[in-house]
mmCIF file of C-alpha atoms in Angstrom:
data_model
loop_
_atom_site.group_PDB
_atom_site.id
_atom_site.type_symbol
_atom_site.label_atom_id
_atom_site.label_comp_id
_atom_site.label_asym_id
_atom_site.label_seq_id
_atom_site.Cartn_x
_atom_site.Cartn_y
_atom_site.Cartn_z
ATOM 1 C CA UNK A 1134 248.628 172.526 121.427
ATOM 2 C CA UNK A 1135 248.243 171.387 117.896
ATOM 3 C CA UNK A 1136 245.791 174.008 116.655
ATOM 4 C CA UNK A 1137 245.065 177.606 117.533
ATOM 5 C CA UNK A 1138 241.421 178.610 118.059
ATOM 6 C CA UNK A 1139 240.536 182.214 117.195
ATOM 7 C CA UNK A 1140 239.133 184.783 119.563
ATOM 8 C CA UNK A 1141 235.524 184.489 118.453
ATOM 9 C CA UNK A 1142 233.237 181.603 117.459
ATOM 10 C CA UNK A 1143 232.103 181.184 113.861
ATOM 11 C CA UNK A 1144 228.585 182.176 112.874
ATOM 12 C CA UNK A 1145 225.719 179.724 113.187
ATOM 13 C CA UNK A 1146 224.265 177.977 110.115
ATOM 14 C CA UNK A 1147 221.270 180.325 110.046
ATOM 15 C CA UNK A 1148 223.352 183.489 110.128
ATOM 16 C CA UNK A 1149 225.968 182.031 107.790
ATOM 17 C CA UNK A 1150 223.586 181.790 104.837
ATOM 18 C CA UNK A 1151 222.764 185.479 105.169
ATOM 19 C CA UNK A 1152 226.457 186.479 105.238
ATOM 20 C CA UNK A 1153 227.981 184.442 102.428
ATOM 21 C CA UNK A 1154 228.760 187.564 100.446
ATOM 22 C CA UNK A 1155 230.455 189.340 103.359
ATOM 23 C CA UNK A 1156 234.280 189.524 103.316
ATOM 24 C CA UNK A 1157 234.428 188.386 106.961
ATOM 25 C CA UNK A 1158 232.582 185.188 106.090
ATOM 26 C CA UNK A 1159 234.892 184.519 103.156
ATOM 27 C CA UNK A 1160 237.881 184.828 105.507
ATOM 28 C CA UNK A 1161 236.276 182.398 107.972
ATOM 29 C CA UNK A 1162 235.797 179.854 105.201
ATOM 30 C CA UNK A 1163 239.450 180.215 104.204
ATOM 31 C CA UNK A 1164 240.564 179.654 107.786
ATOM 32 C CA UNK A 1165 238.527 176.486 108.032
ATOM 33 C CA UNK A 1166 239.988 175.284 104.765
ATOM 34 C CA UNK A 1167 243.468 175.814 106.217
ATOM 35 C CA UNK A 1168 242.570 173.614 109.173
ATOM 36 C CA UNK A 1169 242.352 176.340 111.832
ATOM 37 C CA UNK A 1170 239.839 175.355 114.488
ATOM 38 C CA UNK A 1171 237.137 177.927 115.077
ATOM 39 C CA UNK A 1172 236.472 177.190 118.730
ATOM 40 C CA UNK A 1173 233.399 178.029 120.740
ATOM 41 C CA UNK A 1174 230.764 177.240 118.144
ATOM 42 C CA UNK A 1175 228.331 174.586 119.286
ATOM 43 C CA UNK A 1176 227.081 171.993 116.856
ATOM 44 C CA UNK A 1177 228.239 173.751 113.668
ATOM 45 C CA UNK A 1178 230.794 171.116 112.691
ATOM 46 C CA UNK A 1179 233.835 173.348 113.280
ATOM 47 C CA UNK A 1180 234.965 172.157 116.685
ATOM 48 C CA UNK A 1181 235.020 172.557 120.436
ATOM 49 C CA UNK A 1182 237.732 174.011 122.696
ATOM 50 C CA UNK A 1183 238.607 172.129 125.891
ATOM 51 C CA UNK A 1184 240.763 173.561 128.662
ATOM 52 C CA UNK A 1185 242.965 171.179 130.667
ATOM 53 C CA UNK A 1186 245.579 171.582 133.382
ATOM 54 C CA UNK A 1187 248.608 169.420 132.510
ATOM 55 C CA UNK A 1188 251.379 168.473 134.893
ATOM 56 C CA UNK A 1189 249.121 166.191 136.948
ATOM 57 C CA UNK A 1190 249.931 162.557 136.115
ATOM 58 C CA UNK A 1191 246.826 160.413 135.916
ATOM 59 C CA UNK A 1192 244.497 163.379 135.504
ATOM 60 C CA UNK A 1193 246.125 165.451 132.776
ATOM 61 C CA UNK A 1194 249.568 165.306 131.214
ATOM 62 C CA UNK A 1195 251.170 166.450 127.995
ATOM 63 C CA UNK A 1196 253.063 163.995 125.798
ATOM 64 C CA UNK A 1197 256.244 164.784 123.878
ATOM 65 C CA UNK A 1198 254.275 165.098 120.628
ATOM 66 C CA UNK A 1199 252.003 167.766 122.133
ATOM 67 C CA UNK A 1200 248.968 165.545 122.722
ATOM 68 C CA UNK A 1201 247.290 165.313 126.119
ATOM 69 C CA UNK A 1202 246.430 162.250 128.178
ATOM 70 C CA UNK A 1203 244.765 161.443 131.496
ATOM 71 C CA UNK A 1204 241.353 161.017 133.066
ATOM 72 C CA UNK A 1205 240.396 164.647 132.444
ATOM 73 C CA UNK A 1206 241.214 164.230 128.765
ATOM 74 C CA UNK A 1207 239.289 160.961 128.371
ATOM 75 C CA UNK A 1208 236.227 162.446 130.054
ATOM 76 C CA UNK A 1209 236.458 165.513 127.824
ATOM 77 C CA UNK A 1210 236.843 163.376 124.705
ATOM 78 C CA UNK A 1211 233.841 161.242 125.554
ATOM 79 C CA UNK A 1212 231.680 164.287 126.305
ATOM 80 C CA UNK A 1213 232.751 165.943 123.054
ATOM 81 C CA UNK A 1214 231.857 162.848 121.033
ATOM 82 C CA UNK A 1215 228.432 162.673 122.681
ATOM 83 C CA UNK A 1216 227.947 166.303 121.693
ATOM 84 C CA UNK A 1217 228.578 165.356 118.074
ATOM 85 C CA UNK A 1218 232.244 166.279 117.613
ATOM 86 C CA UNK A 1219 234.907 164.041 116.113
ATOM 87 C CA UNK A 1220 238.219 163.661 117.927
ATOM 88 C CA UNK A 1221 239.936 165.830 115.314
ATOM 89 C CA UNK A 1222 237.435 168.616 116.055
ATOM 90 C CA UNK A 1223 238.539 168.890 119.698
ATOM 91 C CA UNK A 1224 241.259 171.431 120.489
ATOM 92 C CA UNK A 1225 242.953 171.360 123.900
ATOM 93 C CA UNK A 1226 244.367 174.489 125.514
ATOM 94 C CA UNK A 1227 246.157 174.856 128.833
ATOM 95 C CA UNK A 1228 244.469 176.476 131.824
ATOM 96 C CA UNK A 1229 245.850 177.923 135.016
ATOM 97 C CA UNK A 1230 245.968 175.987 138.304
ATOM 98 C CA UNK A 1231 242.654 175.265 140.057
ATOM 99 C CA UNK A 1232 241.637 177.461 142.953
ATOM 100 C CA UNK A 1233 239.872 176.746 146.223
ATOM 101 C CA UNK A 1234 236.668 178.100 144.679
ATOM 102 C CA UNK A 1235 235.200 177.067 141.324
ATOM 103 C CA UNK A 1236 237.409 179.086 139.004
ATOM 104 C CA UNK A 1237 237.677 177.816 135.434
ATOM 105 C CA UNK A 1238 240.559 180.199 134.616
ATOM 106 C CA UNK A 1239 239.226 179.842 131.111
ATOM 107 C CA UNK A 1240 241.688 182.003 129.222
ATOM 108 C CA UNK A 1241 244.571 179.715 128.365
ATOM 109 C CA UNK A 1242 245.952 182.676 126.429
ATOM 110 C CA UNK A 1243 244.474 185.989 125.280
ATOM 111 C CA UNK A 1244 241.617 185.585 122.843
ATOM 112 C CA UNK A 1245 240.879 181.905 123.498
ATOM 113 C CA UNK A 1246 237.284 181.092 124.309
ATOM 114 C CA UNK A 1247 236.999 177.766 126.110
ATOM 115 C CA UNK A 1248 233.837 175.664 125.866
ATOM 116 C CA UNK A 1249 234.685 173.050 128.515
ATOM 117 C CA UNK A 1250 237.185 173.582 131.335
ATOM 118 C CA UNK A 1251 238.264 170.318 132.950
ATOM 119 C CA UNK A 1252 239.550 169.691 136.463
ATOM 120 C CA UNK A 1253 237.545 172.464 138.104
ATOM 121 C CA UNK A 1254 237.239 172.095 141.871
ATOM 122 C CA UNK A 1255 233.523 172.035 142.567
ATOM 123 C CA UNK A 1256 232.039 173.714 145.660
ATOM 124 C CA UNK A 1257 230.432 171.728 148.425
ATOM 125 C CA UNK A 1258 227.195 173.676 148.140
ATOM 126 C CA UNK A 1259 225.044 173.053 145.077
ATOM 127 C CA UNK A 1260 224.103 176.726 144.936
ATOM 128 C CA UNK A 1261 227.168 178.896 144.388
ATOM 129 C CA UNK A 1262 228.191 182.415 143.423
ATOM 130 C CA UNK A 1263 230.556 182.422 140.430
ATOM 131 C CA UNK A 1264 233.875 184.212 141.060
ATOM 132 C CA UNK A 1265 234.496 187.387 139.047
ATOM 133 C CA UNK A 1266 235.156 186.668 135.394
ATOM 134 C CA UNK A 1267 233.404 183.274 135.324
ATOM 135 C CA UNK A 1268 229.784 184.391 135.054
ATOM 136 C CA UNK A 1269 229.339 182.935 131.573
ATOM 137 C CA UNK A 1270 230.163 179.439 132.827
ATOM 138 C CA UNK A 1271 228.142 176.860 134.730
ATOM 139 C CA UNK A 1272 229.313 173.773 136.604
ATOM 140 C CA UNK A 1273 228.702 170.083 135.892
ATOM 141 C CA UNK A 1274 229.866 166.921 137.640
ATOM 142 C CA UNK A 1275 231.622 165.699 139.618
ATOM 143 C CA UNK A 1276 233.302 163.043 137.476
ATOM 144 C CA UNK A 1277 235.839 162.259 140.219
ATOM 145 C CA UNK A 1278 235.786 162.620 144.007
ATOM 146 C CA UNK A 1279 239.294 162.239 145.340
ATOM 147 C CA UNK A 1280 241.416 163.503 148.237
ATOM 148 C CA UNK A 1281 244.960 164.536 148.993
ATOM 149 C CA UNK A 1282 247.478 161.941 150.099
ATOM 150 C CA UNK A 1283 251.149 161.780 151.060
ATOM 151 C CA UNK A 1284 254.022 160.477 148.939
ATOM 152 C CA UNK A 1285 257.331 159.496 150.579
ATOM 153 C CA UNK A 1286 260.445 157.543 149.534
ATOM 154 C CA UNK A 1287 259.735 153.835 149.244
ATOM 155 C CA UNK A 1288 261.889 152.912 152.243
ATOM 156 C CA UNK A 1289 260.544 155.581 154.587
ATOM 157 C CA UNK A 1290 258.082 154.075 157.066
ATOM 158 C CA UNK A 1291 258.128 157.030 159.461
ATOM 159 C CA UNK A 1292 255.161 158.749 157.804
ATOM 160 C CA UNK A 1293 251.818 157.003 158.260
ATOM 161 C CA UNK A 1294 249.457 159.909 158.827
ATOM 162 C CA UNK A 1295 249.288 163.671 158.478
ATOM 163 C CA UNK A 1296 250.616 164.465 161.951
ATOM 164 C CA UNK A 1297 253.860 162.657 161.127
ATOM 165 C CA UNK A 1298 254.763 165.594 158.868
ATOM 166 C CA UNK A 1299 255.262 167.895 161.852
ATOM 167 C CA UNK A 1300 259.064 167.780 161.577
ATOM 168 C CA UNK A 1301 259.310 166.876 157.881
ATOM 169 C CA UNK A 1302 260.282 168.954 154.873
ATOM 170 C CA UNK A 1303 257.200 168.910 152.673
ATOM 171 C CA UNK A 1304 256.538 170.026 149.110
ATOM 172 C CA UNK A 1305 253.000 170.627 147.875
ATOM 173 C CA UNK A 1306 250.992 172.385 145.225
ATOM 174 C CA UNK A 1307 248.117 173.154 147.618
ATOM 175 C CA UNK A 1308 249.498 174.463 150.914
ATOM 176 C CA UNK A 1309 246.140 175.485 152.404
ATOM 177 C CA UNK A 1310 245.253 172.250 154.267
ATOM 178 C CA UNK A 1311 248.774 171.873 155.667
ATOM 179 C CA UNK A 1312 248.989 175.472 156.838
ATOM 180 C CA UNK A 1313 245.568 175.150 158.444
ATOM 181 C CA UNK A 1314 246.802 172.055 160.302
ATOM 182 C CA UNK A 1315 250.348 173.079 161.289
ATOM 183 C CA UNK A 1316 250.342 176.884 161.192
ATOM 184 C CA UNK A 1317 252.263 179.658 159.468
ATOM 185 C CA UNK A 1318 255.432 179.162 161.538
ATOM 186 C CA UNK A 1319 255.629 175.537 160.352
ATOM 187 C CA UNK A 1320 255.015 176.705 156.800
ATOM 188 C CA UNK A 1321 258.001 179.055 156.902
ATOM 189 C CA UNK A 1322 260.280 176.381 158.348
ATOM 190 C CA UNK A 1323 259.237 173.223 156.518
ATOM 191 C CA UNK A 1324 256.980 173.869 153.512
ATOM 192 C CA UNK A 1325 257.853 174.389 149.852
ATOM 193 C CA UNK A 1326 255.092 175.223 147.370
ATOM 194 C CA UNK A 1327 255.655 174.081 143.794
ATOM 195 C CA UNK A 1328 254.212 171.884 141.043
ATOM 196 C CA UNK A 1329 253.852 168.163 141.674
ATOM 197 C CA UNK A 1330 256.510 167.480 139.031
ATOM 198 C CA UNK A 1331 259.028 169.721 140.800
ATOM 199 C CA UNK A 1332 258.047 168.236 144.145
ATOM 200 C CA UNK A 1333 258.663 164.713 142.838
ATOM 201 C CA UNK A 1334 262.110 165.699 141.611
ATOM 202 C CA UNK A 1335 262.953 167.193 145.007
ATOM 203 C CA UNK A 1336 261.693 164.067 146.758
ATOM 204 C CA UNK A 1337 263.838 161.847 144.536
ATOM 205 C CA UNK A 1338 266.869 164.056 145.233
ATOM 206 C CA UNK A 1339 266.297 164.007 149.002
ATOM 207 C CA UNK A 1340 265.644 167.746 149.225
ATOM 208 C CA UNK A 1341 262.228 167.131 150.809
ATOM 209 C CA UNK A 1342 260.878 164.272 152.911
ATOM 210 C CA UNK A 1343 257.324 164.119 151.586
ATOM 211 C CA UNK A 1344 254.988 165.417 148.902
ATOM 212 C CA UNK A 1345 251.269 166.053 149.288
ATOM 213 C CA UNK A 1346 248.855 166.343 146.402
ATOM 214 C CA UNK A 1347 245.763 164.667 145.037
ATOM 215 C CA UNK A 1348 245.976 160.904 145.542
ATOM 216 C CA UNK A 1349 245.281 160.254 141.863
ATOM 217 C CA UNK A 1350 248.171 162.516 140.859
ATOM 218 C CA UNK A 1351 250.586 160.990 143.389
ATOM 219 C CA UNK A 1352 249.646 157.501 142.202
ATOM 220 C CA UNK A 1353 250.641 158.603 138.707
ATOM 221 C CA UNK A 1354 253.961 159.937 140.015
ATOM 222 C CA UNK A 1355 254.651 156.669 141.826
ATOM 223 C CA UNK A 1356 253.716 154.598 138.758
ATOM 224 C CA UNK A 1357 256.184 156.576 136.629
ATOM 225 C CA UNK A 1358 259.059 155.600 138.974
ATOM 226 C CA UNK A 1359 258.374 152.014 140.099
ATOM 227 C CA UNK A 1360 259.955 151.166 143.439
ATOM 228 C CA UNK A 1361 261.034 154.744 144.191
ATOM 229 C CA UNK A 1362 258.066 156.106 146.122
ATOM 230 C CA UNK A 1363 255.374 154.940 148.512
ATOM 231 C CA UNK A 1364 251.843 156.307 148.653
ATOM 232 C CA UNK A 1365 251.006 156.502 152.355
ATOM 233 C CA UNK A 1366 247.256 155.972 151.943
ATOM 234 C CA UNK A 1367 246.235 158.607 154.487
ATOM 235 C CA UNK A 1368 243.787 160.889 152.695
ATOM 236 C CA UNK A 1369 242.603 164.350 153.690
ATOM 237 C CA UNK A 1370 241.052 167.443 152.089
ATOM 238 C CA UNK A 1371 238.576 165.961 149.581
ATOM 239 C CA UNK A 1372 238.467 167.217 145.994
ATOM 240 C CA UNK A 1373 235.430 167.131 143.719
ATOM 241 C CA UNK A 1374 236.496 167.473 140.087
ATOM 242 C CA UNK A 1375 234.026 168.711 137.521
ATOM 243 C CA UNK A 1376 233.613 170.763 134.368
ATOM 244 C CA UNK A 1377 233.043 174.449 133.831
ATOM 245 C CA UNK A 1378 230.718 174.648 130.834
ATOM 246 C CA UNK A 1379 230.196 177.722 128.721
ATOM 247 C CA UNK A 1380 226.535 178.586 129.029
ATOM 248 C CA UNK A 1381 224.140 179.072 126.161
ATOM 249 C CA UNK A 1382 223.049 176.764 123.365
ATOM 250 C CA UNK A 1383 222.908 173.002 123.465
ATOM 251 C CA UNK A 1384 226.450 172.604 124.858
ATOM 252 C CA UNK A 1385 225.503 173.233 128.468
ATOM 253 C CA UNK A 1386 222.170 171.434 128.162
ATOM 254 C CA UNK A 1387 223.753 168.188 126.947
ATOM 255 C CA UNK A 1388 226.937 167.899 129.026
ATOM 256 C CA UNK A 1389 225.101 166.410 131.995
ATOM 257 C CA UNK A 1390 223.453 163.833 129.735
ATOM 258 C CA UNK A 1391 226.844 162.982 128.231
ATOM 259 C CA UNK A 1392 228.339 162.332 131.671
ATOM 260 C CA UNK A 1393 225.415 160.111 132.608
ATOM 261 C CA UNK A 1394 225.874 158.134 129.402
ATOM 262 C CA UNK A 1395 229.579 157.736 130.156
ATOM 263 C CA UNK A 1396 228.708 156.315 133.568
ATOM 264 C CA UNK A 1397 225.960 154.065 132.223
ATOM 265 C CA UNK A 1398 227.966 152.603 129.356
ATOM 266 C CA UNK A 1399 231.024 151.761 131.470
ATOM 267 C CA UNK A 1400 233.314 154.231 129.689
ATOM 268 C CA UNK A 1401 233.983 156.080 132.946
ATOM 269 C CA UNK A 1402 235.165 152.892 134.647
ATOM 270 C CA UNK A 1403 237.463 152.084 131.714
ATOM 271 C CA UNK A 1404 238.935 155.597 131.854
ATOM 272 C CA UNK A 1405 239.617 155.188 135.584
ATOM 273 C CA UNK A 1406 241.395 151.870 134.993
ATOM 274 C CA UNK A 1407 243.409 153.364 132.130
ATOM 275 C CA UNK A 1408 244.637 156.367 134.110
ATOM 276 C CA UNK A 1409 244.549 155.856 137.883
ATOM 277 C CA UNK A 1410 246.587 152.671 138.128
ATOM 278 C CA UNK A 1411 246.585 151.159 141.603
ATOM 279 C CA UNK A 1412 243.925 153.615 142.763
ATOM 280 C CA UNK A 1413 241.383 152.293 140.246
ATOM 281 C CA UNK A 1414 240.281 149.664 142.787
ATOM 282 C CA UNK A 1415 238.986 152.477 145.002
ATOM 283 C CA UNK A 1416 236.758 153.860 142.261
ATOM 284 C CA UNK A 1417 234.479 150.977 141.368
ATOM 285 C CA UNK A 1418 231.514 153.249 140.645
ATOM 286 C CA UNK A 1419 231.222 156.881 139.525
ATOM 287 C CA UNK A 1420 230.206 159.627 141.935
ATOM 288 C CA UNK A 1421 226.598 160.868 141.830
ATOM 289 C CA UNK A 1422 226.186 163.857 139.560
ATOM 290 C CA UNK A 1423 224.976 167.062 141.169
ATOM 291 C CA UNK A 1424 222.852 169.892 139.830
ATOM 292 C CA UNK A 1425 224.719 173.131 140.448
ATOM 293 C CA UNK A 1426 222.742 176.353 140.488
ATOM 294 C CA UNK A 1427 224.403 179.708 139.996
ATOM 295 C CA UNK A 1428 223.386 182.471 142.381
ATOM 296 C CA UNK A 1429 223.788 186.139 141.745
ATOM 297 C CA UNK A 1430 226.397 187.865 143.864
ATOM 298 C CA UNK A 1431 225.251 190.551 146.286
ATOM 299 C CA UNK A 1432 225.160 194.041 144.741
#
């Protein structure tokens, strides 16, 4: 990342005027002058902190110069601009891998307070109970509805559907659907769990026969090595990608409106074409946005 947000947001404009003589306020002003982003403050001109999960070509990746690219990043950038932030006021931090339940994993490192977490797997039900540690976040989206697919070497025509993996060595970042289909004994004999980047390297080296992951990610892997891999086109285990939004203030209230504007103005379609390559033809229109309602967990 290019800038390091502090542990706490800066004071609002109203409180700032009353604290100009305080040493803590003077230090905050000095930090801003030095170009340190004070993340987590909404609409005060200092910036916004966005969490992304790199290592997923097409959705989120990190360039050699430290910048991020992908559909998640373009959606985040558009939303941030609609909220009133310039591109240089957006700081990106890395999040942990997504879970089967909506889990923003919002602490990229100790002390970082994330305003928007991208690539969160949304639940099927609109009413949901937040997992422990995510109670201060709400969900918005989805901005992409995708599914897992299978990637094999370009010349391998033996895999056409999921059942063809029965006797294949498979690498995946999300073993759940495969284990549910083939069982634990198959998992021990044939399955390797790793990142999609590691899986792609093993596939290229012939150490595994197939890789499963989100279709958008596998399309990005295939595009990076033209002629090396084939995307089977058999999808399973749908994914609904959305945002975890820090609640409170105008940030949460305006994210949904920003997504709708992105859809309406055609920016979403352009982002899909820019990042999903051959899969862009499957996403001619954005998915309907849902209203997610947080429920309190049972005492």
